[in-house]
Coordinates of C-alpha atoms in Angstrom, one line a residue:
Chain D
X24 CA 0.6 5.3 -25.6
X25 CA 3.1 2.6 -25.5
X26 CA 4.0 3.4 -29.2
X27 CA 3.7 7.8 -28.2
X28 CA 6.2 7.0 -25.2
X29 CA 9.3 5.0 -27.9
X30 CA 8.2 7.2 -30.6
X31 CA 9.5 9.6 -28.4
X32 CA 12.6 7.8 -26.8
X33 CA 13.4 7.2 -30.5
X34 CA 13.6 11.2 -31.2
X35 CA 15.2 11.9 -28.0
X36 CA 18.0 9.0 -29.6
X37 CA 17.6 10.7 -32.9
X38 CA 18.6 14.3 -31.3
X39 CA 21.4 13.0 -29.2
X40 CA 23.0 11.3 -31.8
X41 CA 22.8 14.7 -34.2
X42 CA 23.8 16.3 -31.2
X43 CA 27.1 14.5 -31.4
X44 CA 27.0 14.3 -35.4
X45 CA 27.6 18.2 -34.9
X46 CA 29.6 18.5 -32.2
X47 CA 32.1 21.3 -32.4
X48 CA 29.8 23.6 -33.8
X49 CA 27.6 22.6 -30.9
X50 CA 30.3 23.0 -28.2
X51 CA 31.8 26.2 -29.3
X52 CA 27.2 27.1 -28.7
X53 CA 27.8 25.7 -25.5
X54 CA 30.7 27.4 -24.6
X55 CA 29.3 30.7 -25.5
X56 CA 26.1 30.4 -24.3
X57 CA 27.0 29.4 -21.0
X58 CA 30.1 32.1 -20.7
X59 CA 26.9 34.5 -21.6
X60 CA 25.1 33.0 -18.4
X61 CA 27.6 32.6 -16.0
X62 CA 28.7 36.8 -16.2
X63 CA 24.6 37.5 -16.4
X64 CA 24.1 34.8 -13.0
X65 CA 27.4 36.2 -11.4
X66 CA 26.6 40.0 -11.1
X67 CA 22.9 39.2 -10.4
X68 CA 23.3 36.7 -7.9
X69 CA 26.7 38.8 -6.2
X70 CA 24.1 42.0 -5.7
X71 CA 21.4 39.7 -4.7
X72 CA 23.4 38.4 -2.0
X73 CA 25.0 41.4 -1.0
X74 CA 21.5 43.1 -0.8
X75 CA 19.9 40.4 1.1
X76 CA 23.7 40.4 3.2
X77 CA 22.8 43.7 4.0
X78 CA 19.1 43.2 4.6
X79 CA 20.6 40.9 7.2
X80 CA 22.7 43.0 9.1
X81 CA 20.5 45.8 8.7
X82 CA 17.6 42.7 10.7
X83 CA 19.5 44.2 14.4
X84 CA 19.7 47.7 13.5
X85 CA 17.9 50.5 15.0
X86 CA 14.2 51.1 13.8
X87 CA 14.6 54.4 14.2
X88 CA 18.0 56.7 13.6
X89 CA 17.3 60.3 14.6
X90 CA 19.7 63.1 13.5
X91 CA 20.1 66.6 14.4
X92 CA 19.8 69.0 10.9
X93 CA 21.5 72.1 11.3
X94 CA 21.0 74.6 8.2
X95 CA 20.1 71.7 5.8
X96 CA 23.0 69.5 7.2
X97 CA 23.9 67.0 9.8
X98 CA 24.6 68.7 13.8
X99 CA 25.3 67.2 17.3
X100 CA 22.0 66.1 18.9
X101 CA 21.6 67.5 22.5
X102 CA 22.0 64.4 24.9
X103 CA 18.8 66.1 26.5
X104 CA 16.6 65.3 23.5
X105 CA 16.8 61.7 25.4
X106 CA 14.4 62.6 27.3
X107 CA 11.5 64.7 25.1
X108 CA 11.9 61.4 23.4
X109 CA 11.7 58.9 25.6
X110 CA 7.7 60.4 26.3
X111 CA 6.6 59.6 22.9
X112 CA 4.3 56.8 23.3
X113 CA 4.8 53.9 21.2
X114 CA 9.5 54.4 22.2
X115 CA 10.4 51.2 23.8
X116 CA 13.6 52.4 24.5
X117 CA 16.4 55.5 23.1
X118 CA 20.5 55.0 22.6
X119 CA 22.6 58.2 22.4
X120 CA 25.8 56.9 19.6
X121 CA 28.4 58.5 19.5
X122 CA 30.9 57.6 16.2
X123 CA 32.6 60.0 13.3
X124 CA 34.9 59.3 10.1
X125 CA 38.8 59.2 10.8
X126 CA 41.4 59.4 7.4
X127 CA 44.1 57.9 8.5
X128 CA 47.3 59.6 5.3
X129 CA 49.6 56.7 5.9
X130 CA 47.2 54.6 4.1
X131 CA 44.7 56.4 3.0
X132 CA 41.9 55.2 3.6
X133 CA 38.9 56.1 6.0
X134 CA 37.7 54.7 9.7
X135 CA 35.3 54.4 11.3
X136 CA 35.4 54.8 15.1
X137 CA 32.7 54.1 17.5
X138 CA 31.9 54.3 21.1
X139 CA 29.9 51.3 22.0
X140 CA 28.9 50.1 25.6
X141 CA 29.2 46.2 24.6
X142 CA 33.2 46.5 24.8
X143 CA 34.2 47.3 28.3
X144 CA 37.1 49.8 27.1
X145 CA 39.5 52.0 28.8
X146 CA 41.1 55.0 27.4
X147 CA 43.7 54.0 25.7
X148 CA 42.0 50.8 24.4
X149 CA 40.8 50.2 21.3
X150 CA 38.9 46.9 19.2
X151 CA 39.6 46.9 15.1
X152 CA 37.9 45.4 12.3
X153 CA 40.0 43.0 10.1
X154 CA 40.2 45.2 7.1
X155 CA 42.2 47.7 8.9
X156 CA 44.4 45.3 11.2
X157 CA 45.1 43.4 7.2
X158 CA 46.0 47.8 6.1
X159 CA 47.9 48.9 9.1
X160 CA 49.0 45.4 9.8
X161 CA 48.4 45.8 13.2
X162 CA 46.8 42.7 15.5
X163 CA 46.1 41.6 19.4
X164 CA 48.1 43.2 21.5
X165 CA 49.9 45.8 19.0
X166 CA 49.4 49.7 19.0
X167 CA 47.5 52.0 17.2
X168 CA 47.9 55.2 16.7
X169 CA 44.7 57.7 15.5
X170 CA 45.1 62.2 15.0
X171 CA 42.8 64.7 16.8
X172 CA 41.5 67.3 15.7
X173 CA 44.0 69.3 17.0
X174 CA 46.9 67.4 15.3
X175 CA 47.8 65.4 18.0
X176 CA 48.3 61.8 17.8
X177 CA 46.9 58.9 20.3
X178 CA 48.6 55.4 20.8
X179 CA 46.1 52.9 21.8
X180 CA 46.6 49.2 22.6
X181 CA 44.3 46.8 20.3
X182 CA 43.0 44.9 23.2
X183 CA 40.6 42.6 20.4
X184 CA 39.6 42.4 16.8
X185 CA 36.1 42.1 15.4
X186 CA 34.8 38.8 14.6
X187 CA 35.5 38.5 10.6
X188 CA 32.4 37.3 9.6
X189 CA 30.5 40.2 10.7
X190 CA 33.0 41.9 8.1
X191 CA 30.4 43.6 5.1
X192 CA 29.7 46.2 8.0
X193 CA 32.8 45.9 10.3
X194 CA 36.1 45.6 8.5
X195 CA 36.4 49.7 8.9
X196 CA 35.7 49.9 12.4
X197 CA 37.8 50.9 15.3
X198 CA 35.6 50.4 19.1
X199 CA 36.7 53.0 21.6
X200 CA 35.6 54.3 24.6
X201 CA 34.2 57.6 24.9
X202 CA 36.2 59.5 27.2
X203 CA 39.2 58.6 23.9
X204 CA 36.2 59.8 22.1
X205 CA 35.5 63.3 22.8
X206 CA 39.1 63.3 23.6
X207 CA 39.7 62.8 19.9
X208 CA 37.2 64.5 18.5
X209 CA 36.7 67.5 20.3
X210 CA 33.1 66.7 21.2
X211 CA 32.1 68.4 24.6
X212 CA 29.9 66.3 27.4
X213 CA 26.0 66.2 26.6
X214 CA 26.5 66.4 22.9
X215 CA 26.1 63.2 21.1
X216 CA 26.2 61.9 17.0
X217 CA 22.3 61.2 16.8
X218 CA 20.0 58.4 18.6
X219 CA 18.6 55.6 17.9
X220 CA 15.5 54.3 19.2
X221 CA 13.4 51.0 19.2
X222 CA 9.7 51.0 18.6
X223 CA 7.4 48.9 20.7
X224 CA 4.9 48.4 17.5
X225 CA 6.7 47.9 14.0
X226 CA 4.0 49.2 11.7
X227 CA 4.1 52.1 14.0
X228 CA 7.2 53.4 12.3
X229 CA 6.1 55.7 11.1
X230 CA 3.2 57.1 13.3
X231 CA 6.1 57.6 16.0
X232 CA 8.8 58.9 13.1
X233 CA 5.8 61.4 12.7
X234 CA 6.0 62.1 16.2
X235 CA 9.5 62.5 16.7
X236 CA 9.2 65.3 14.0
X237 CA 6.5 67.3 15.2
X238 CA 7.9 67.5 18.4
X239 CA 11.9 68.1 17.5
X240 CA 11.5 69.9 13.9
X241 CA 15.0 70.1 13.8
X242 CA 16.1 66.8 13.8
X243 CA 15.8 64.1 11.0
X244 CA 14.4 60.4 11.5
X245 CA 15.8 58.0 9.4
X246 CA 14.2 54.2 9.1
X247 CA 15.5 51.3 8.4
X248 CA 13.5 50.6 5.6
X249 CA 15.0 53.3 4.0
X250 CA 18.2 52.4 4.3
X251 CA 17.5 49.2 3.2
X252 CA 15.6 51.2 -0.5
X253 CA 19.5 53.1 -0.5
X254 CA 21.4 49.8 -0.2
X255 CA 18.9 48.0 -2.5
X256 CA 18.9 51.2 -5.4
X257 CA 23.0 51.0 -4.2
X258 CA 23.6 48.5 -5.6
X259 CA 20.9 47.9 -8.7
X260 CA 22.9 51.0 -9.9
X261 CA 26.5 48.6 -9.3
X262 CA 24.6 46.0 -10.8
X263 CA 23.2 47.6 -13.8
X264 CA 26.9 49.1 -14.2
X265 CA 28.4 46.1 -14.8
X266 CA 25.7 45.2 -17.2
X267 CA 26.9 47.5 -19.1
X268 CA 29.7 46.9 -19.3
X269 CA 28.5 43.4 -20.7
X270 CA 26.7 44.7 -23.6
X271 CA 30.1 44.4 -25.6
X272 CA 29.1 40.6 -25.2
X273 CA 25.2 40.4 -24.9
X274 CA 25.8 41.7 -28.7
X275 CA 28.0 39.4 -29.4
X276 CA 25.8 36.4 -28.3
X277 CA 22.8 38.4 -29.2
X278 CA 24.6 38.5 -33.5
X279 CA 25.7 34.5 -32.8
X280 CA 22.3 33.7 -31.9
X281 CA 20.6 35.4 -34.3
X282 CA 23.1 34.1 -36.8
X283 CA 22.5 30.1 -35.8
X284 CA 18.7 31.6 -35.7
X285 CA 18.1 32.9 -38.7
X286 CA 19.4 29.9 -41.1
X287 CA 20.0 26.3 -41.5
X288 CA 22.3 25.2 -43.3
X289 CA 22.5 23.3 -46.6
X290 CA 23.1 20.2 -45.0
X291 CA 20.2 20.5 -42.3
X292 CA 17.4 21.7 -44.4
X293 CA 18.5 18.5 -46.2
X294 CA 18.1 16.1 -43.4
X295 CA 14.9 18.3 -42.9
X296 CA 14.3 17.2 -45.9
X297 CA 14.9 13.4 -46.0
X298 CA 13.6 13.2 -42.3
X299 CA 9.7 14.3 -44.3
X300 CA 10.9 12.7 -47.7
X301 CA 10.2 9.0 -45.9
X302 CA 7.9 9.7 -43.5
X303 CA 8.1 12.5 -40.6
X304 CA 5.2 14.4 -39.5
X305 CA 5.8 18.1 -40.2
X306 CA 5.4 17.8 -36.0
X307 CA 8.4 14.9 -35.9
X308 CA 11.0 17.4 -37.3
X309 CA 9.6 20.1 -34.9
X310 CA 10.0 18.4 -31.6
X311 CA 13.3 17.1 -32.9
X312 CA 14.9 19.9 -33.6
X313 CA 13.0 21.8 -30.2
X314 CA 14.1 18.8 -28.0
X315 CA 17.9 19.8 -30.5
X316 CA 17.5 23.7 -28.5
X317 CA 16.4 22.8 -25.5
X318 CA 19.4 20.3 -24.6
X319 CA 21.7 23.2 -25.6
X320 CA 20.4 26.0 -24.4
X321 CA 19.7 24.5 -21.3
X322 CA 22.5 22.6 -20.8
X323 CA 24.4 26.2 -21.2
X324 CA 22.5 27.0 -18.4
X325 CA 22.6 25.1 -16.2
X326 CA 26.6 25.1 -16.3
X327 CA 27.0 29.0 -16.1
X328 CA 24.2 29.2 -14.1
X329 CA 26.4 26.8 -11.5
X330 CA 29.6 28.5 -12.7
X331 CA 28.1 31.7 -11.8
X332 CA 27.5 30.3 -8.9
X333 CA 30.8 28.7 -7.2
X334 CA 32.3 31.9 -8.0
X335 CA 30.1 34.1 -6.0
X336 CA 29.8 32.2 -3.4
X337 CA 33.1 29.9 -3.4
X338 CA 36.0 32.7 -5.2
X339 CA 34.4 35.7 -3.9
X340 CA 33.1 37.0 -7.5
X341 CA 36.6 37.5 -7.8
X342 CA 35.7 39.2 -11.2
X343 CA 33.3 42.1 -10.3
X344 CA 34.2 42.4 -6.8
X345 CA 35.7 46.1 -7.0
X346 CA 32.7 46.8 -8.9
X347 CA 30.0 45.7 -7.3
X348 CA 31.3 45.4 -3.8
X349 CA 32.7 49.8 -4.4
X350 CA 35.7 51.6 -4.5
X351 CA 36.7 51.6 -1.3
X352 CA 40.6 51.0 0.1
X353 CA 39.3 48.6 2.8
X354 CA 37.4 46.3 0.9
X355 CA 35.7 43.8 2.8
X356 CA 36.8 40.1 2.9
X357 CA 33.4 37.3 3.5
X358 CA 32.5 35.3 2.2
X359 CA 28.4 35.5 0.7
X360 CA 25.8 33.3 2.4
X361 CA 24.9 31.5 -0.9
X362 CA 21.3 32.3 -2.1
X363 CA 19.3 31.5 -4.9
X364 CA 16.3 33.2 -5.6
X365 CA 13.6 31.4 -7.5
X366 CA 12.3 34.8 -9.3
X367 CA 15.3 35.8 -10.7
X368 CA 16.6 32.2 -11.6
X369 CA 13.1 31.9 -13.1
X370 CA 13.7 35.4 -15.5
X371 CA 17.1 34.5 -15.8
X372 CA 16.1 31.3 -17.8
X373 CA 13.6 33.5 -19.8
X374 CA 16.0 36.1 -20.9
X375 CA 18.3 33.0 -21.8
X376 CA 16.9 29.7 -22.7
X377 CA 13.5 30.8 -23.9
X378 CA 14.8 33.7 -27.1
X379 CA 16.8 30.9 -28.3
X380 CA 14.9 28.2 -28.2
X381 CA 11.9 29.7 -30.1
X382 CA 14.3 31.3 -32.8
X383 CA 16.0 28.6 -33.3
X384 CA 12.5 26.7 -33.9
X385 CA 11.3 29.3 -36.5
X386 CA 13.4 28.5 -39.2
X387 CA 13.4 25.1 -38.7
X388 CA 9.1 25.4 -39.2
X389 CA 9.6 27.3 -42.3
X390 CA 11.6 24.1 -44.0
X391 CA 9.9 21.3 -42.5
X392 CA 6.2 23.0 -43.5
X393 CA 8.1 23.4 -47.1
X394 CA 7.7 20.0 -49.3
X395 CA 10.6 17.9 -48.4
X396 CA 11.4 17.7 -52.5
X397 CA 11.4 21.8 -52.5
X398 CA 13.7 22.2 -49.9
X399 CA 16.2 18.8 -51.0
X400 CA 16.9 20.3 -54.6
Chain E
X5 CA -1.9 -0.6 -55.9
X6 CA -2.7 1.0 -59.0
X7 CA -1.6 5.1 -60.0
X8 CA -3.4 7.2 -62.1
X9 CA -2.4 10.8 -63.3
X10 CA -4.8 12.7 -65.2
X11 CA -3.5 16.1 -66.5
X12 CA -1.0 17.2 -64.2
X13 CA 1.0 21.0 -64.4
X14 CA 3.5 21.4 -62.0
X15 CA 5.3 25.1 -62.6
X16 CA 7.3 26.1 -60.6
X17 CA 8.5 30.0 -59.9
X18 CA 5.0 30.8 -61.5
X19 CA 4.0 34.4 -62.1
X20 CA 7.8 35.6 -61.9
X21 CA 10.0 36.4 -64.8
X22 CA 11.8 33.1 -64.4
X23 CA 8.5 31.2 -64.8
X24 CA 9.0 27.5 -66.0
X25 CA 6.5 24.5 -66.4
X26 CA 8.2 21.1 -66.0
X27 CA 5.1 19.0 -66.8
X28 CA 2.8 19.9 -69.0
X29 CA -0.3 17.9 -69.4
X30 CA 1.0 14.4 -68.0
X31 CA -2.1 11.8 -67.7
X32 CA -1.2 8.1 -67.4
X33 CA -2.0 4.6 -65.6
X34 CA 1.1 3.2 -63.5
X35 CA 0.0 -0.6 -63.1
X36 CA 0.4 -2.8 -59.7
X37 CA 3.2 -4.6 -58.9
X38 CA 4.9 -4.0 -62.0
X39 CA 8.0 -2.4 -63.0
X40 CA 7.7 0.9 -64.8
X41 CA 10.2 2.6 -66.3
X42 CA 10.4 6.7 -67.1
X43 CA 13.4 7.6 -69.3
X44 CA 14.2 11.2 -71.0
X45 CA 17.1 13.7 -70.9
X46 CA 18.3 15.6 -68.4
X47 CA 15.0 18.0 -67.5
X48 CA 12.5 16.3 -69.5
X49 CA 10.7 15.6 -66.0
X50 CA 11.4 13.0 -64.9
X51 CA 12.5 13.2 -60.8
X52 CA 9.6 16.3 -60.6
X53 CA 6.6 13.6 -61.9
X54 CA 8.6 10.8 -59.8
X55 CA 8.2 13.1 -56.7
X56 CA 4.9 14.5 -57.7
X57 CA 3.1 11.1 -57.6
X58 CA 5.6 10.1 -54.2
X59 CA 3.9 12.7 -52.2
X60 CA 7.2 14.9 -52.4
X61 CA 5.4 17.6 -54.3
X62 CA 2.2 18.9 -55.4
X63 CA 1.1 19.3 -58.5
X64 CA 0.2 22.7 -59.8
X65 CA -3.4 21.6 -61.6
X66 CA -4.4 17.7 -62.5
X67 CA -5.9 14.9 -60.2
X68 CA -2.8 11.9 -58.1
X69 CA -5.3 8.8 -57.6
X70 CA -3.6 6.3 -55.4
X71 CA -6.1 3.3 -55.8
X72 CA -9.1 4.8 -55.7
X73 CA -7.9 7.8 -53.3
X74 CA -6.8 11.6 -54.5
X75 CA -4.4 12.5 -53.0
X76 CA -3.2 15.5 -55.5
X77 CA -5.2 17.6 -53.2
X78 CA -4.6 16.3 -49.6
X79 CA -3.3 18.4 -46.6
X80 CA 0.3 17.7 -45.1
X81 CA -0.3 15.1 -42.7
X82 CA -2.2 13.0 -44.6
X83 CA 0.5 13.1 -47.3
X84 CA 2.7 11.8 -45.5
X85 CA 0.7 8.4 -43.8
X86 CA 0.8 7.9 -47.8
X87 CA 4.9 8.1 -47.9
X88 CA 5.4 6.5 -44.8
X89 CA 3.1 3.6 -45.4
X90 CA 2.7 3.5 -49.4
X91 CA 6.2 4.5 -50.6
X92 CA 9.6 4.0 -49.7
X93 CA 12.4 6.1 -51.8
X94 CA 15.4 5.5 -53.5
X95 CA 17.6 8.6 -54.3
X96 CA 19.3 9.6 -56.7
X97 CA 22.2 10.4 -54.3
X98 CA 20.8 8.2 -51.8
X99 CA 20.1 11.0 -49.4
X100 CA 21.5 8.9 -46.5
X101 CA 22.3 11.0 -43.1
X102 CA 25.9 11.5 -42.6
X103 CA 27.0 10.7 -39.2
X104 CA 25.1 7.8 -38.4
X105 CA 25.0 3.8 -39.1
X106 CA 24.1 1.9 -41.7
X107 CA 21.8 0.3 -38.9
X108 CA 20.6 3.7 -37.5
X109 CA 19.9 5.4 -41.5
X110 CA 18.0 2.0 -42.6
X111 CA 15.6 2.5 -39.5
X112 CA 15.3 6.4 -39.3
X113 CA 11.6 6.2 -41.2
X114 CA 9.8 3.3 -38.5
X115 CA 10.8 6.1 -35.6
X116 CA 7.3 7.8 -36.1
X117 CA 5.4 4.8 -36.1
X118 CA 6.5 4.1 -32.3
X119 CA 7.8 0.0 -32.9
X120 CA 9.2 -2.0 -30.4
X121 CA 13.0 -1.5 -30.7
X122 CA 13.6 -4.7 -30.4
X123 CA 11.9 -5.5 -33.1
X124 CA 12.6 -2.9 -35.2
X125 CA 16.2 -4.3 -35.1
X126 CA 15.4 -7.3 -36.1
X127 CA 13.5 -6.2 -39.6
X128 CA 16.5 -3.7 -40.0
X129 CA 18.9 -6.2 -39.5
X130 CA 17.2 -9.1 -41.8
X131 CA 16.8 -6.8 -44.7
X132 CA 21.0 -5.7 -44.1
X133 CA 20.9 -9.8 -44.5
X134 CA 18.9 -9.7 -47.8
X135 CA 21.3 -7.2 -49.4
X136 CA 24.3 -8.5 -48.0
X137 CA 25.1 -5.8 -45.8
X138 CA 25.2 -7.6 -42.8
X139 CA 29.5 -7.0 -41.6
X140 CA 28.6 -3.2 -42.9
X141 CA 25.5 -2.8 -40.3
X142 CA 27.6 -0.3 -37.4
X143 CA 29.9 1.3 -39.6
X144 CA 28.7 5.0 -41.1
X145 CA 27.3 5.4 -44.0
X146 CA 29.9 7.7 -45.2
X147 CA 32.3 4.7 -45.5
X148 CA 29.9 2.8 -48.3
X149 CA 31.2 2.2 -51.4
X150 CA 28.5 3.1 -53.9
X151 CA 27.0 0.1 -54.7
X152 CA 26.7 -0.1 -51.4
X153 CA 25.5 2.9 -50.2
X154 CA 22.7 2.3 -52.9
X155 CA 22.1 -1.4 -51.5
X156 CA 21.7 1.0 -47.9
X157 CA 18.9 3.6 -49.7
X158 CA 17.1 0.6 -50.4
X159 CA 17.0 -0.7 -47.5
X160 CA 15.6 2.5 -46.2
X161 CA 13.1 2.9 -49.0
X162 CA 11.3 -1.1 -47.5
X163 CA 12.3 -0.9 -43.9
X164 CA 8.1 -0.1 -43.6
X165 CA 7.5 -2.7 -46.2
X166 CA 5.4 -0.2 -48.9
X167 CA 3.4 -1.6 -51.7
X168 CA 5.5 1.4 -54.2
X169 CA 9.4 1.4 -54.1
X170 CA 10.0 4.6 -56.5
X171 CA 13.5 4.8 -57.3
X172 CA 15.3 8.1 -59.3
X173 CA 18.0 7.8 -61.4
X174 CA 19.3 4.7 -59.2
X175 CA 21.9 3.7 -61.5
X176 CA 23.4 7.3 -62.0
X177 CA 26.0 6.8 -59.5
X178 CA 26.7 2.8 -60.0
X179 CA 28.9 1.6 -61.9
X180 CA 28.2 -1.6 -64.4
X181 CA 28.2 -4.2 -62.0
X182 CA 26.2 -2.5 -59.9
X183 CA 24.0 -1.2 -61.9
X184 CA 23.2 -4.7 -63.0
X185 CA 22.9 -6.1 -59.4
X186 CA 20.7 -3.4 -58.6
X187 CA 18.4 -4.1 -61.9
X188 CA 18.8 -7.9 -60.4
X189 CA 17.3 -7.1 -57.0
X190 CA 14.8 -4.8 -58.6
X191 CA 13.2 -8.0 -60.2
X192 CA 13.0 -9.6 -57.2
X193 CA 11.3 -7.7 -55.3
X194 CA 9.0 -7.3 -57.9
X195 CA 7.9 -10.8 -57.9
X196 CA 7.5 -9.9 -54.4
X197 CA 4.2 -8.1 -55.6
X198 CA 5.5 -4.7 -55.1
X199 CA 5.1 -2.6 -57.9
X200 CA 8.1 -0.3 -58.9
X201 CA 8.3 3.2 -60.7
X202 CA 12.1 4.2 -61.7
X203 CA 13.6 7.1 -63.8
X204 CA 16.6 6.5 -66.0
X205 CA 18.2 7.4 -69.2
X206 CA 20.8 4.8 -68.9
X207 CA 20.1 2.0 -71.6
X208 CA 20.7 -0.8 -69.4
X209 CA 17.7 0.1 -67.1
X210 CA 15.2 0.5 -70.0
X211 CA 16.1 -1.9 -71.6
X212 CA 16.4 -4.5 -69.2
X213 CA 14.6 -7.9 -69.6
X214 CA 12.4 -6.7 -66.0
X215 CA 11.4 -3.5 -66.5
X216 CA 7.6 -4.4 -68.3
X217 CA 7.0 -0.5 -69.4
X218 CA 9.0 2.6 -70.8
X219 CA 7.6 5.8 -70.4
X220 CA 9.8 8.0 -72.8
X221 CA 9.1 11.7 -71.3
X222 CA 10.3 14.7 -73.6
X223 CA 10.0 18.9 -72.5
X224 CA 7.2 17.5 -69.1
X225 CA 5.5 15.7 -71.2
X226 CA 5.8 11.7 -72.9
X227 CA 6.5 11.0 -76.3
X228 CA 5.9 7.2 -76.7
X229 CA 4.3 4.8 -74.3

């Protein structure tokens, strides 16, 4: 056992010295390999973190949003629907919402304007998101204007700014009183944008949704789960786009790895021949070369992944921000909560380290099963 | 240890248009604890025969006996074991691993044995002392002169204390002085009980008084013994 351990120690020593002897080539390999892992890991970490963030935000969202549909289009919902909904078994609570979008031609951005009971706002007060504050250059106590559907401009005082921690959902948000909202939009009393519902038993959400459609056939219930799935598919699609953009880099890496894998240099072959001639077993040579490939690929993977982690969670993923966050004028500025998914990490490891290590071992195996005399010649 | 060859043939690229018969029906015996020299011009088959005896390649047909054991048909793992324990090789171009130090090069054949590192280092340093290489032990091998490189190659061949030393054209890359020193070393090794088999077309080797037997080869066959 002692001899076996000592032998492994010698093999590792020899592997390290072998890596040092081909320093230039191995450093080049490490850089290219690490860069590829960095790019792939950045995209995966960033889109996954966004999805995770969206999921966390939506945890506090209503289980069902009910909209009224007229001719297949979203229409205003009568307030008296609230009574009909509350009488459905399983519904724990309802709330009518008023919200809409306002286009600001001055900055070319869309705002989400919403009425909320959480803030006690007078008719001329608003609370705005951090993105609007940045783009319009307004702070607490400043004045902020919105144009009504009749073309009249109304001026509001900024009561406060929304917390920057919630910037993912609140960057373009304007909170306003119900009275002011109805004046701006022309939505009459007794009409709402939509209705949100709380369900007593989370496992009955689907059942309640079915009852809603049966009781109010002109409505469409949107479940929280459906919104989460939509987020998922949006980010998966954007992630796919980035992967397509990275295809060139990936292809270059594949060619590079293939070149490395498909042939050994004359010097490397000679070295294998010498080792075999002086009494190394085929297994010893394979183990030594396996360690060599594994050290390079594992180091590149670790460095690339660490760099991607720092890039995504500590420098706001500057390289992929425009593609992955969307094309909005108002980019949310937020720090993602560091999160590493084990399965994702394992997948990336499997698709970068494993093929490389296997690919490099094949020509070595071919060389090491050849007679030493034939390799050295 | 006695080595016996019976009807050895070696054909390269068999069945192809460039088929080449390098060794033709060679039978011979190498006596133990003696110095035997395979003499012959380039292309006469000396190196090919030496490779087969040393288990670096396999004969196409025929038998090689090492003592009482037939080694010509053994699987690779048994051949490795024989190469490790029975034979020590000194190649024509020395075949040292560039970039490694003299000491590391010498210790390489012993790595798979898993010996104690301190003990292994002591053995390697003892060999370096015997061959006058102490001062260059930590130098990379590419800094060595031809004579020094060859002595390092001999030390590497001896680190596992093999019974048989095989040397292919050992003086081909040496000047006269180093060649003479080499023959002196070989003589000492033979006296210490090693069986030595060399190939050479250098008269300084095959006419040396330390050589016990000269076998002349021509066109893959043994001509004169």
